């Protein structure tokens, strides 16, 4: 009986060590390798400008980006564990209640209303400049796009709850989320069709990117993650009860309706915050709980922590690959996670099918 808890502790240790390893690696990977940055960092006084630029690349770009990828992955992993426990479906992902489509619609509306002066660019290019230009680079406009994505995600979840008439019926909630996602996705496509100037800027959001994450976004995601993790851990007993069936959960004296509503709130807040900062990143929230359960089957109280850490490591590692595989060019991290996640799920289906045969 002690094997699963022991495996859980070992998994937690591995994830902790992986997270600590990814942090320095994140400062070394980019279009300018650390072997080129290192002489500038410790050069003589005559190279003060190069030294300042090298520190700016590491401190203002790569370090917050690595931490931001970790935080976004932690939010998505946590949201995936909540979604799969809430719907009692191992294929549930954080975007199931329409939050992804709502966030996309919010960004598309914001881009269409702001006009055609759109520019999204990012990257550390040689020892030269790093630019993040969103409508002439004004941070208020960046905040507007982030706020539009978050508001769209939350409003989509609210619309899902209205159509499902609350959270009493899980199947109705699931179907309402699918319908809302399809309808809002169609509206997003219509807006982009009517506003073709927004397409290039919208593409960065749809493909997912951590390239625009700064220190403010890191603090926001870290604070939201801690809040959601504490709430999910406190509500984990509800998910344990639901895993045994609704009748069993009722017999345990659990007030399912308000507790379900609280779980939906955690799911919406975690997903909306991650999507608003990094765009649509697929499969992290779906695969992280699967990987944890495959290694160490644990109760939901521990699953929340481990799935969150697993999602953080997955996205931080994928971000490093996206930066390094085709350097100095960069792959969209959302595309990379979709490919890797799809391969993993195909392998999982093949293994289970082979076992049944």
Short mmCIF file of N, CA and C in Angstrom, two decimals, residues 144-284:
data_model
loop_
_atom_site.label_atom_id
_atom_site.label_comp_id
_atom_site.label_asym_id
_atom_site.label_seq_id
_atom_site.Cartn_x
_atom_site.Cartn_y
_atom_site.Cartn_z
N UNK A 144 -4.80 45.94 -22.89
CA UNK A 144 -6.13 45.83 -23.46
C UNK A 144 -6.37 44.50 -24.13
N UNK A 145 -5.39 44.00 -24.87
CA UNK A 145 -5.53 42.70 -25.51
C UNK A 145 -5.59 41.58 -24.48
N UNK A 146 -4.74 41.67 -23.46
CA UNK A 146 -4.77 40.67 -22.40
C UNK A 146 -6.09 40.70 -21.66
N UNK A 147 -6.56 41.91 -21.34
CA UNK A 147 -7.85 42.03 -20.67
C UNK A 147 -9.00 41.53 -21.53
N UNK A 148 -8.92 41.78 -22.84
CA UNK A 148 -9.98 41.30 -23.74
C UNK A 148 -10.00 39.78 -23.78
N UNK A 149 -8.82 39.15 -23.79
CA UNK A 149 -8.76 37.69 -23.80
C UNK A 149 -9.33 37.12 -22.51
N UNK A 150 -8.96 37.70 -21.37
CA UNK A 150 -9.47 37.20 -20.10
C UNK A 150 -10.98 37.41 -19.98
N UNK A 151 -11.45 38.61 -20.37
CA UNK A 151 -12.88 38.88 -20.29
C UNK A 151 -13.67 37.94 -21.21
N UNK A 152 -13.13 37.70 -22.41
CA UNK A 152 -13.81 36.78 -23.32
C UNK A 152 -13.89 35.37 -22.76
N UNK A 153 -12.81 34.91 -22.13
CA UNK A 153 -12.81 33.56 -21.55
C UNK A 153 -13.83 33.44 -20.43
N UNK A 154 -13.87 34.44 -19.55
CA UNK A 154 -14.80 34.40 -18.43
C UNK A 154 -16.25 34.49 -18.91
N UNK A 155 -16.51 35.38 -19.87
CA UNK A 155 -17.87 35.53 -20.38
C UNK A 155 -18.34 34.26 -21.09
N UNK A 156 -17.43 33.57 -21.76
CA UNK A 156 -17.80 32.31 -22.40
C UNK A 156 -18.21 31.27 -21.36
N UNK A 157 -17.49 31.21 -20.25
CA UNK A 157 -17.85 30.27 -19.18
C UNK A 157 -19.20 30.65 -18.57
N UNK A 158 -19.43 31.95 -18.38
CA UNK A 158 -20.73 32.40 -17.85
C UNK A 158 -21.85 32.02 -18.80
N UNK A 159 -21.65 32.21 -20.11
CA UNK A 159 -22.66 31.83 -21.09
C UNK A 159 -22.92 30.33 -21.05
N UNK A 160 -21.87 29.56 -20.88
CA UNK A 160 -22.04 28.11 -20.76
C UNK A 160 -22.89 27.75 -19.55
N UNK A 161 -22.63 28.41 -18.42
CA UNK A 161 -23.41 28.15 -17.22
C UNK A 161 -24.86 28.55 -17.40
N UNK A 162 -25.11 29.64 -18.12
CA UNK A 162 -26.49 30.07 -18.36
C UNK A 162 -27.21 29.05 -19.24
N UNK A 163 -26.57 28.60 -20.30
CA UNK A 163 -27.20 27.62 -21.18
C UNK A 163 -27.42 26.28 -20.48
N UNK A 164 -26.50 25.92 -19.60
CA UNK A 164 -26.63 24.65 -18.87
C UNK A 164 -27.53 24.76 -17.67
N UNK A 165 -28.03 25.99 -17.39
CA UNK A 165 -28.91 26.23 -16.23
C UNK A 165 -28.23 25.83 -14.93
N UNK A 166 -27.00 26.26 -14.80
CA UNK A 166 -26.27 25.98 -13.57
C UNK A 166 -25.31 24.81 -13.73
N UNK A 167 -24.89 24.29 -12.61
CA UNK A 167 -23.87 23.24 -12.61
C UNK A 167 -24.42 21.91 -12.08
N UNK A 168 -25.76 21.80 -11.97
CA UNK A 168 -26.32 20.60 -11.39
C UNK A 168 -26.12 19.37 -12.27
N UNK A 169 -26.17 19.56 -13.59
CA UNK A 169 -26.09 18.43 -14.51
C UNK A 169 -24.77 18.52 -15.29
N UNK A 170 -23.89 17.58 -15.03
CA UNK A 170 -22.56 17.62 -15.65
C UNK A 170 -22.64 17.45 -17.16
N UNK A 171 -23.49 16.53 -17.63
CA UNK A 171 -23.60 16.29 -19.07
C UNK A 171 -24.13 17.53 -19.78
N UNK A 172 -25.12 18.20 -19.20
CA UNK A 172 -25.64 19.41 -19.81
C UNK A 172 -24.57 20.51 -19.84
N UNK A 173 -23.80 20.59 -18.79
CA UNK A 173 -22.72 21.58 -18.75
C UNK A 173 -21.68 21.29 -19.83
N UNK A 174 -21.37 20.03 -20.02
CA UNK A 174 -20.40 19.63 -21.04
C UNK A 174 -20.90 19.97 -22.44
N UNK A 175 -22.15 19.64 -22.73
CA UNK A 175 -22.72 19.93 -24.05
C UNK A 175 -22.82 21.43 -24.29
N UNK A 176 -23.20 22.17 -23.27
CA UNK A 176 -23.29 23.63 -23.41
C UNK A 176 -21.92 24.23 -23.72
N UNK A 177 -20.87 23.71 -23.09
CA UNK A 177 -19.53 24.19 -23.37
C UNK A 177 -19.11 23.94 -24.80
N UNK A 178 -19.45 22.77 -25.32
CA UNK A 178 -19.13 22.45 -26.71
C UNK A 178 -19.86 23.39 -27.66
N UNK A 179 -21.16 23.64 -27.40
CA UNK A 179 -21.95 24.52 -28.26
C UNK A 179 -21.40 25.94 -28.23
N UNK A 180 -21.12 26.44 -27.03
CA UNK A 180 -20.58 27.80 -26.90
C UNK A 180 -19.24 27.91 -27.63
N UNK A 181 -18.40 26.91 -27.52
CA UNK A 181 -17.11 26.94 -28.20
C UNK A 181 -17.26 27.01 -29.72
N UNK A 182 -18.19 26.23 -30.26
CA UNK A 182 -18.40 26.23 -31.71
C UNK A 182 -18.94 27.57 -32.19
N UNK A 183 -19.94 28.10 -31.48
CA UNK A 183 -20.56 29.36 -31.90
C UNK A 183 -19.57 30.52 -31.80
N UNK A 184 -18.85 30.61 -30.68
CA UNK A 184 -17.89 31.71 -30.52
C UNK A 184 -16.72 31.57 -31.50
N UNK A 185 -16.34 30.35 -31.80
CA UNK A 185 -15.30 30.15 -32.80
C UNK A 185 -15.73 30.63 -34.18
N UNK A 186 -17.00 30.38 -34.51
CA UNK A 186 -17.53 30.86 -35.79
C UNK A 186 -17.55 32.39 -35.82
N UNK A 187 -17.95 33.02 -34.71
CA UNK A 187 -17.96 34.48 -34.66
C UNK A 187 -16.55 35.06 -34.80
N UNK A 188 -15.58 34.40 -34.20
CA UNK A 188 -14.19 34.85 -34.35
C UNK A 188 -13.75 34.80 -35.80
N UNK A 189 -14.07 33.71 -36.48
CA UNK A 189 -13.72 33.59 -37.89
C UNK A 189 -14.40 34.68 -38.72
N UNK A 190 -15.64 34.99 -38.39
CA UNK A 190 -16.36 36.03 -39.13
C UNK A 190 -15.71 37.40 -38.93
N UNK A 191 -15.31 37.71 -37.69
CA UNK A 191 -14.67 38.99 -37.43
C UNK A 191 -13.34 39.09 -38.17
N UNK A 192 -12.56 38.02 -38.18
CA UNK A 192 -11.29 38.04 -38.90
C UNK A 192 -11.50 38.15 -40.40
N UNK A 193 -12.58 37.58 -40.90
CA UNK A 193 -12.88 37.69 -42.32
C UNK A 193 -13.23 39.13 -42.69
N UNK A 194 -13.94 39.81 -41.79
CA UNK A 194 -14.32 41.21 -42.05
C UNK A 194 -13.20 42.18 -41.73
N UNK A 195 -12.20 41.74 -40.97
CA UNK A 195 -11.08 42.60 -40.61
C UNK A 195 -9.77 41.89 -40.92
N UNK A 196 -9.42 41.76 -42.19
CA UNK A 196 -8.23 40.98 -42.56
C UNK A 196 -6.92 41.55 -42.01
N UNK A 197 -6.89 42.85 -41.69
CA UNK A 197 -5.67 43.44 -41.13
C UNK A 197 -5.32 42.85 -39.77
N UNK A 198 -6.30 42.25 -39.13
CA UNK A 198 -6.06 41.68 -37.79
C UNK A 198 -5.48 40.28 -37.85
N UNK A 199 -5.43 39.69 -39.02
CA UNK A 199 -5.07 38.27 -39.12
C UNK A 199 -3.67 37.99 -38.59
N UNK A 200 -2.70 38.83 -38.98
CA UNK A 200 -1.31 38.54 -38.58
C UNK A 200 -1.14 38.62 -37.07
N UNK A 201 -1.73 39.65 -36.45
CA UNK A 201 -1.61 39.77 -35.00
C UNK A 201 -2.38 38.65 -34.30
N UNK A 202 -3.51 38.26 -34.88
CA UNK A 202 -4.32 37.20 -34.27
C UNK A 202 -3.62 35.85 -34.34
N UNK A 203 -2.79 35.67 -35.36
CA UNK A 203 -2.11 34.41 -35.53
C UNK A 203 -1.20 34.09 -34.35
N UNK A 204 -0.53 35.10 -33.82
CA UNK A 204 0.35 34.88 -32.66
C UNK A 204 -0.44 34.36 -31.47
N UNK A 205 -1.66 34.86 -31.29
CA UNK A 205 -2.49 34.40 -30.18
C UNK A 205 -2.97 32.98 -30.41
N UNK A 206 -3.42 32.68 -31.63
CA UNK A 206 -3.97 31.36 -31.91
C UNK A 206 -2.92 30.27 -31.86
N UNK A 207 -1.68 30.60 -32.23
CA UNK A 207 -0.62 29.59 -32.22
C UNK A 207 0.03 29.43 -30.86
N UNK A 208 -0.19 30.39 -29.96
CA UNK A 208 0.39 30.31 -28.63
C UNK A 208 1.83 30.74 -28.60
N UNK A 209 2.17 31.63 -27.67
CA UNK A 209 3.55 32.11 -27.57
C UNK A 209 3.80 32.63 -26.16
N UNK A 210 4.99 32.37 -25.68
CA UNK A 210 5.43 32.93 -24.40
C UNK A 210 6.38 34.10 -24.62
N UNK A 211 6.54 34.53 -25.86
CA UNK A 211 7.52 35.54 -26.18
C UNK A 211 7.21 36.93 -25.67
N UNK A 212 5.96 37.18 -25.26
CA UNK A 212 5.58 38.51 -24.80
C UNK A 212 5.34 38.57 -23.29
N UNK A 213 5.73 37.52 -22.59
CA UNK A 213 5.52 37.48 -21.14
C UNK A 213 6.62 38.28 -20.45
N UNK A 214 6.20 39.22 -19.61
CA UNK A 214 7.14 40.01 -18.82
C UNK A 214 6.98 39.73 -17.34
N UNK A 215 7.67 40.53 -16.54
CA UNK A 215 7.64 40.30 -15.10
C UNK A 215 6.24 40.51 -14.51
N UNK A 216 5.51 41.50 -15.02
CA UNK A 216 4.15 41.74 -14.51
C UNK A 216 3.26 40.54 -14.76
N UNK A 217 3.34 39.98 -15.97
CA UNK A 217 2.55 38.80 -16.30
C UNK A 217 2.96 37.61 -15.43
N UNK A 218 4.26 37.47 -15.17
CA UNK A 218 4.72 36.38 -14.30
C UNK A 218 4.11 36.49 -12.90
N UNK A 219 4.14 37.69 -12.34
CA UNK A 219 3.58 37.88 -11.00
C UNK A 219 2.08 37.62 -10.99
N UNK A 220 1.40 38.07 -12.03
CA UNK A 220 -0.04 37.84 -12.10
C UNK A 220 -0.36 36.36 -12.19
N UNK A 221 0.35 35.63 -13.05
CA UNK A 221 0.08 34.21 -13.18
C UNK A 221 0.48 33.44 -11.93
N UNK A 222 1.59 33.82 -11.31
CA UNK A 222 2.02 33.13 -10.09
C UNK A 222 1.01 33.33 -8.97
N UNK A 223 0.52 34.56 -8.80
CA UNK A 223 -0.48 34.81 -7.77
C UNK A 223 -1.77 34.06 -8.02
N UNK A 224 -2.22 34.07 -9.28
CA UNK A 224 -3.45 33.34 -9.63
C UNK A 224 -3.27 31.84 -9.43
N UNK A 225 -2.09 31.34 -9.77
CA UNK A 225 -1.84 29.91 -9.59
C UNK A 225 -1.91 29.51 -8.12
N UNK A 226 -1.28 30.30 -7.26
CA UNK A 226 -1.33 29.97 -5.83
C UNK A 226 -2.76 30.00 -5.30
N UNK A 227 -3.53 31.01 -5.71
CA UNK A 227 -4.92 31.10 -5.28
C UNK A 227 -5.75 29.92 -5.77
N UNK A 228 -5.60 29.58 -7.04
CA UNK A 228 -6.37 28.46 -7.60
C UNK A 228 -5.93 27.12 -7.01
N UNK A 229 -4.62 26.97 -6.77
CA UNK A 229 -4.13 25.72 -6.20
C UNK A 229 -4.68 25.51 -4.79
N UNK A 230 -4.68 26.56 -3.99
CA UNK A 230 -5.24 26.44 -2.64
C UNK A 230 -6.73 26.10 -2.68
N UNK A 231 -7.47 26.76 -3.59
CA UNK A 231 -8.90 26.49 -3.70
C UNK A 231 -9.16 25.07 -4.19
N UNK A 232 -8.40 24.63 -5.20
CA UNK A 232 -8.58 23.27 -5.72
C UNK A 232 -8.21 22.23 -4.68
N UNK A 233 -7.16 22.49 -3.93
CA UNK A 233 -6.78 21.54 -2.87
C UNK A 233 -7.87 21.45 -1.80
N UNK A 234 -8.46 22.59 -1.46
CA UNK A 234 -9.54 22.58 -0.47
C UNK A 234 -10.77 21.85 -0.98
N UNK A 235 -10.99 21.86 -2.31
CA UNK A 235 -12.17 21.22 -2.90
C UNK A 235 -11.88 19.82 -3.40
N UNK A 236 -10.69 19.30 -3.15
CA UNK A 236 -10.32 18.00 -3.71
C UNK A 236 -11.19 16.87 -3.18
N UNK A 237 -11.72 17.02 -1.97
CA UNK A 237 -12.59 15.97 -1.43
C UNK A 237 -13.85 15.80 -2.28
N UNK A 238 -14.31 16.89 -2.87
CA UNK A 238 -15.48 16.81 -3.75
C UNK A 238 -15.16 15.97 -4.98
N UNK A 239 -13.98 16.18 -5.56
CA UNK A 239 -13.59 15.41 -6.73
C UNK A 239 -13.40 13.94 -6.39
N UNK A 240 -12.87 13.65 -5.21
CA UNK A 240 -12.75 12.25 -4.78
C UNK A 240 -14.13 11.61 -4.66
N UNK A 241 -15.10 12.39 -4.13
CA UNK A 241 -16.46 11.86 -4.02
C UNK A 241 -17.11 11.66 -5.37
N UNK A 242 -16.92 12.63 -6.29
CA UNK A 242 -17.51 12.50 -7.63
C UNK A 242 -16.91 11.33 -8.39
N UNK A 243 -15.65 11.00 -8.12
CA UNK A 243 -15.02 9.87 -8.80
C UNK A 243 -15.71 8.56 -8.46
N UNK A 244 -16.38 8.52 -7.32
CA UNK A 244 -17.12 7.32 -6.90
C UNK A 244 -18.56 7.34 -7.36
N UNK A 245 -18.98 8.43 -8.00
CA UNK A 245 -20.36 8.54 -8.46
C UNK A 245 -21.10 9.62 -7.68
N UNK A 246 -22.10 10.22 -8.34
CA UNK A 246 -22.83 11.30 -7.69
C UNK A 246 -23.62 10.83 -6.49
N UNK A 247 -24.18 9.62 -6.55
CA UNK A 247 -24.95 9.12 -5.41
C UNK A 247 -24.05 8.94 -4.19
N UNK A 248 -22.83 8.46 -4.43
CA UNK A 248 -21.89 8.31 -3.32
C UNK A 248 -21.50 9.67 -2.75
N UNK A 249 -21.28 10.64 -3.64
CA UNK A 249 -20.94 11.99 -3.18
C UNK A 249 -22.07 12.57 -2.34
N UNK A 250 -23.31 12.36 -2.77
CA UNK A 250 -24.45 12.83 -1.98
C UNK A 250 -24.51 12.13 -0.62
N UNK A 251 -24.22 10.84 -0.61
CA UNK A 251 -24.28 10.09 0.65
C UNK A 251 -23.20 10.55 1.64
N UNK A 252 -22.14 11.15 1.12
CA UNK A 252 -21.09 11.69 1.99
C UNK A 252 -21.46 13.04 2.57
N UNK A 253 -22.63 13.55 2.18
CA UNK A 253 -23.10 14.83 2.71
C UNK A 253 -22.48 16.03 2.04
N UNK A 254 -21.98 15.87 0.82
CA UNK A 254 -21.35 16.99 0.12
C UNK A 254 -22.39 17.83 -0.60
N UNK A 255 -22.41 19.13 -0.40
CA UNK A 255 -23.32 20.01 -1.16
C UNK A 255 -22.77 20.22 -2.56
N UNK A 256 -23.17 19.38 -3.49
CA UNK A 256 -22.52 19.33 -4.79
C UNK A 256 -22.70 20.60 -5.60
N UNK A 257 -23.87 21.20 -5.58
CA UNK A 257 -24.12 22.36 -6.44
C UNK A 257 -23.16 23.52 -6.14
N UNK A 258 -23.07 24.00 -4.91
CA UNK A 258 -22.13 25.12 -4.65
C UNK A 258 -20.67 24.72 -4.82
N UNK A 259 -20.33 23.49 -4.50
CA UNK A 259 -18.94 23.06 -4.65
C UNK A 259 -18.57 22.90 -6.12
N UNK A 260 -19.51 22.43 -6.94
CA UNK A 260 -19.28 22.38 -8.38
C UNK A 260 -19.07 23.78 -8.93
N UNK A 261 -19.89 24.72 -8.47
CA UNK A 261 -19.76 26.10 -8.94
C UNK A 261 -18.38 26.65 -8.57
N UNK A 262 -17.90 26.33 -7.38
CA UNK A 262 -16.56 26.78 -6.98
C UNK A 262 -15.48 26.17 -7.86
N UNK A 263 -15.63 24.89 -8.20
CA UNK A 263 -14.66 24.24 -9.08
C UNK A 263 -14.68 24.85 -10.48
N UNK A 264 -15.87 25.15 -10.98
CA UNK A 264 -15.96 25.82 -12.28
C UNK A 264 -15.28 27.18 -12.22
N UNK A 265 -15.43 27.89 -11.10
CA UNK A 265 -14.75 29.17 -10.94
C UNK A 265 -13.24 29.02 -10.97
N UNK A 266 -12.72 28.00 -10.29
CA UNK A 266 -11.27 27.75 -10.32
C UNK A 266 -10.81 27.43 -11.73
N UNK A 267 -11.58 26.59 -12.42
CA UNK A 267 -11.25 26.21 -13.79
C UNK A 267 -11.22 27.43 -14.71
N UNK A 268 -12.24 28.28 -14.59
CA UNK A 268 -12.33 29.46 -15.45
C UNK A 268 -11.20 30.46 -15.16
N UNK A 269 -10.91 30.68 -13.88
CA UNK A 269 -9.87 31.65 -13.51
C UNK A 269 -8.49 31.19 -13.96
N UNK A 270 -8.17 29.92 -13.71
CA UNK A 270 -6.85 29.40 -14.10
C UNK A 270 -6.68 29.41 -15.61
N UNK A 271 -7.70 28.93 -16.32
CA UNK A 271 -7.59 28.87 -17.78
C UNK A 271 -7.56 30.26 -18.39
N UNK A 272 -8.45 31.13 -17.92
CA UNK A 272 -8.51 32.48 -18.48
C UNK A 272 -7.23 33.25 -18.28
N UNK A 273 -6.61 33.10 -17.13
CA UNK A 273 -5.35 33.81 -16.86
C UNK A 273 -4.23 33.32 -17.76
N UNK A 274 -4.12 31.99 -17.91
CA UNK A 274 -3.06 31.44 -18.77
C UNK A 274 -3.26 31.82 -20.23
N UNK A 275 -4.49 31.70 -20.71
CA UNK A 275 -4.78 32.00 -22.11
C UNK A 275 -4.56 33.48 -22.40
N UNK A 276 -4.93 34.33 -21.48
CA UNK A 276 -4.78 35.77 -21.70
C UNK A 276 -3.32 36.16 -21.86
N UNK A 277 -2.41 35.45 -21.21
CA UNK A 277 -1.00 35.82 -21.25
C UNK A 277 -0.21 35.12 -22.36
N UNK A 278 -0.60 33.92 -22.72
CA UNK A 278 0.21 33.13 -23.65
C UNK A 278 -0.54 32.68 -24.89
N UNK A 279 -1.83 32.97 -25.01
CA UNK A 279 -2.59 32.49 -26.15
C UNK A 279 -3.00 31.03 -25.95
N UNK A 280 -3.42 30.41 -27.06
CA UNK A 280 -3.95 29.05 -27.00
C UNK A 280 -2.81 28.04 -27.10
N UNK A 281 -2.58 27.31 -26.03
CA UNK A 281 -1.55 26.28 -25.99
C UNK A 281 -2.24 24.96 -25.71
N UNK A 282 -2.14 24.05 -26.67
CA UNK A 282 -2.91 22.81 -26.63
C UNK A 282 -2.18 21.71 -25.88
N UNK A 283 -2.97 20.77 -25.37
CA UNK A 283 -2.54 19.47 -24.85
C UNK A 283 -1.81 19.49 -23.52
N UNK A 284 -1.32 20.64 -23.07
CA UNK A 284 -0.63 20.65 -21.77
C UNK A 284 -1.61 20.30 -20.65
#
